[in-house]
Amino acid sequence: MKIIDSSFEKLNINNSTLLKTKTRYGTKEPPAFTVNLDENSQNGTLIKTYGLLGEYYDQWITPSKGWFEVYKEFYADGNIKVKRIYNKTSPGDYGKLYEFDKIGKLIKTVDFENTWKTSFTTITEIADKYAKKSHYLYFKSRTERKPRLQPLS
């Protein structure tokens, strides 16, 4: 499962759509400004970008399908600072975390799964096989917020 990698990225901090969301933050002088943009891609992925201009930017990328969402933090100039994944439904550390210096050089990699006896992907494959073997149907009704397992009749 490769959702993110250690490649350099740069956020376009001069994106006109992002800059249109600029609002004053606080009352101290000189003034500080934030940006806050939510975008939906054609495939249903939600991209939320937040930033304090001149300080940092955060970005959450949440696909409509799948277990994980991607978190990225950027320096004030838009260069990547941190890249990692989070499980949408369960707290904890999964996959890899990448940290970069201000010029974009990879300085640290943390593999949260290196001490696991199995991977998250393998666990979900085992659960899927068990559900099929036990004739369970996984579904999400229109009125429910959380998915559930139902035995097949």
CSV table of C-alpha atoms in Angstrom, one decimal:
chain,number,residue,atom,x,y,z
A,1,MET,CA,0.0,0.0,0.0
A,2,LYS,CA,1.7,3.2,-1.2
A,3,ILE,CA,-0.4,6.2,-0.5
A,4,ILE,CA,2.4,8.7,-0.1
A,5,ASP,CA,6.1,8.8,-0.9
A,6,SER,CA,9.2,10.7,0.1
A,7,SER,CA,9.2,13.0,-3.0
A,8,PHE,CA,9.5,16.7,-2.7
A,9,GLU,CA,6.3,18.8,-3.1
A,10,LYS,CA,5.5,22.5,-3.3
A,11,LEU,CA,2.1,24.0,-2.5
A,12,ASN,CA,1.1,26.8,-4.9
A,13,ILE,CA,0.7,29.5,-2.2
A,14,ASN,CA,0.0,32.1,-5.0
A,15,ASN,CA,-3.1,30.1,-6.2
A,16,SER,CA,-5.7,32.8,-6.8
A,17,THR,CA,-8.6,30.6,-5.5
A,18,LEU,CA,-6.7,30.0,-2.3
A,19,LEU,CA,-5.8,33.7,-1.9
A,20,LYS,CA,-9.5,34.7,-2.4
A,21,THR,CA,-10.2,33.1,1.0
A,22,LYS,CA,-7.7,35.4,2.8
A,23,THR,CA,-9.1,36.8,6.0
A,24,ARG,CA,-7.6,38.8,8.9
A,25,TYR,CA,-6.6,36.7,11.9
A,26,GLY,CA,-6.6,38.4,15.3
A,27,THR,CA,-6.2,42.1,16.1
A,28,LYS,CA,-2.5,42.6,16.7
A,29,GLU,CA,-0.4,44.7,14.4
A,30,PRO,CA,1.1,44.1,11.9
A,31,PRO,CA,-2.0,42.2,10.8
A,32,ALA,CA,-1.9,38.4,10.2
A,33,PHE,CA,-4.0,36.6,7.6
A,34,THR,CA,-5.3,33.1,7.1
A,35,VAL,CA,-6.5,31.2,4.1
A,36,ASN,CA,-9.0,28.3,4.2
A,37,LEU,CA,-10.0,26.5,1.1
A,38,ASP,CA,-12.1,23.3,0.7
A,39,GLU,CA,-12.1,21.8,-2.8
A,40,ASN,CA,-13.8,18.6,-4.2
A,41,SER,CA,-12.1,16.8,-7.1
A,42,GLN,CA,-14.1,15.0,-9.8
A,43,ASN,CA,-13.4,11.6,-8.1
A,44,GLY,CA,-14.9,12.8,-4.8
A,45,THR,CA,-11.6,13.5,-3.0
A,46,LEU,CA,-11.9,16.4,-0.5
A,47,ILE,CA,-8.9,18.7,-0.3
A,48,LYS,CA,-8.8,21.1,2.7
A,49,THR,CA,-6.0,23.7,2.7
A,50,TYR,CA,-5.5,26.0,5.7
A,51,GLY,CA,-2.7,28.5,6.3
A,52,LEU,CA,-1.4,31.4,8.3
A,53,LEU,CA,0.3,33.5,5.7
A,54,GLY,CA,4.0,33.9,6.2
A,55,GLU,CA,4.0,31.1,8.8
A,56,TYR,CA,2.7,27.7,7.5
A,57,TYR,CA,0.1,25.8,5.5
A,58,ASP,CA,-1.7,22.5,6.3
A,59,GLN,CA,-3.5,20.3,3.8
A,60,TRP,CA,-5.8,17.3,4.4
A,61,ILE,CA,-6.6,15.1,1.4
A,62,THR,CA,-9.5,12.8,2.1
A,63,PRO,CA,-10.5,10.3,-0.7
A,64,SER,CA,-14.2,9.4,-0.8
A,65,LYS,CA,-13.2,5.7,-0.7
A,66,GLY,CA,-10.5,3.9,1.2
A,67,TRP,CA,-9.2,3.8,4.8
A,68,PHE,CA,-6.8,6.6,4.8
A,69,GLU,CA,-6.4,10.4,4.5
A,70,VAL,CA,-3.2,12.3,3.7
A,71,TYR,CA,-1.9,15.1,5.9
A,72,LYS,CA,0.7,17.5,4.6
A,73,GLU,CA,2.3,20.5,6.3
A,74,PHE,CA,4.2,23.1,4.3
A,75,TYR,CA,6.6,25.9,5.2
A,76,ALA,CA,5.7,29.5,4.6
A,77,ASP,CA,7.2,29.4,1.1
A,78,GLY,CA,5.1,26.4,0.1
A,79,ASN,CA,7.9,23.8,0.4
A,80,ILE,CA,6.8,20.5,2.0
A,81,LYS,CA,7.6,20.1,5.7
A,82,VAL,CA,5.7,16.9,6.7
A,83,LYS,CA,3.8,14.2,4.9
A,84,ARG,CA,1.9,11.3,6.5
A,85,ILE,CA,-1.3,9.3,6.5
A,86,TYR,CA,-4.0,8.8,9.1
A,87,ASN,CA,-6.7,6.2,9.3
A,88,LYS,CA,-10.1,7.8,8.7
A,89,THR,CA,-11.9,5.6,11.3
A,90,SER,CA,-9.3,4.7,13.9
A,91,PRO,CA,-6.7,6.7,15.8
A,92,GLY,CA,-3.1,5.5,15.6
A,93,ASP,CA,0.0,5.6,13.5
A,94,TYR,CA,0.1,3.9,10.1
A,95,GLY,CA,2.4,3.9,7.1
A,96,LYS,CA,5.3,6.3,7.0
A,97,LEU,CA,5.9,9.8,8.0
A,98,TYR,CA,8.3,12.0,6.0
A,99,GLU,CA,9.9,15.2,7.3
A,100,PHE,CA,11.8,17.7,5.1
A,101,ASP,CA,14.0,20.6,5.8
A,102,LYS,CA,13.2,24.1,4.5
A,103,ILE,CA,14.8,23.5,1.1
A,104,GLY,CA,12.9,20.2,0.6
A,105,LYS,CA,15.6,17.7,1.5
A,106,LEU,CA,14.2,14.6,3.2
A,107,ILE,CA,15.7,14.6,6.8
A,108,LYS,CA,13.6,12.0,8.6
A,109,THR,CA,11.5,8.9,7.8
A,110,VAL,CA,9.4,7.1,10.4
A,111,ASP,CA,8.0,3.7,9.5
A,112,PHE,CA,5.1,3.2,12.0
A,113,GLU,CA,4.6,-0.3,10.8
A,114,ASN,CA,8.1,-1.7,11.0
A,115,THR,CA,7.6,-3.4,14.3
A,116,TRP,CA,4.2,-4.9,13.3
A,117,LYS,CA,4.0,-8.6,12.7
A,118,THR,CA,1.7,-7.9,9.8
A,119,SER,CA,0.6,-4.9,7.8
A,120,PHE,CA,-2.7,-3.0,7.9
A,121,THR,CA,-3.3,-4.1,4.3
A,122,THR,CA,-2.8,-7.8,5.3
A,123,ILE,CA,-5.2,-7.4,8.2
A,124,THR,CA,-7.9,-5.9,6.0
A,125,GLU,CA,-7.4,-8.8,3.5
A,126,ILE,CA,-7.8,-11.3,6.3
A,127,ALA,CA,-10.9,-9.6,7.5
A,128,ASP,CA,-12.3,-9.5,4.0
A,129,LYS,CA,-11.7,-13.3,3.5
A,130,TYR,CA,-13.3,-14.0,6.9
A,131,ALA,CA,-16.4,-11.9,6.0
A,132,LYS,CA,-16.7,-13.7,2.6
A,133,LYS,CA,-16.2,-17.2,4.2
A,134,SER,CA,-18.8,-16.4,6.9
A,135,HIS,CA,-21.2,-15.0,4.2
A,136,TYR,CA,-21.2,-11.5,5.5
A,137,LEU,CA,-22.3,-8.6,3.3
A,138,TYR,CA,-20.7,-5.2,4.0
A,139,PHE,CA,-23.0,-2.4,3.3
A,140,LYS,CA,-23.8,1.2,4.3
A,141,SER,CA,-27.4,2.2,4.3
A,142,ARG,CA,-28.4,5.7,3.4
A,143,THR,CA,-29.6,6.5,6.9
A,144,GLU,CA,-26.5,5.1,8.7
A,145,ARG,CA,-23.3,7.0,9.2
A,146,LYS,CA,-21.2,4.0,10.1
A,147,PRO,CA,-20.9,0.8,8.0
A,148,ARG,CA,-21.9,-2.5,9.5
A,149,LEU,CA,-21.7,-6.2,8.7
A,150,GLN,CA,-24.9,-8.2,8.0
A,151,PRO,CA,-25.1,-12.0,7.6
A,152,LEU,CA,-26.4,-12.9,4.2
A,153,SER,CA,-29.8,-14.6,4.3
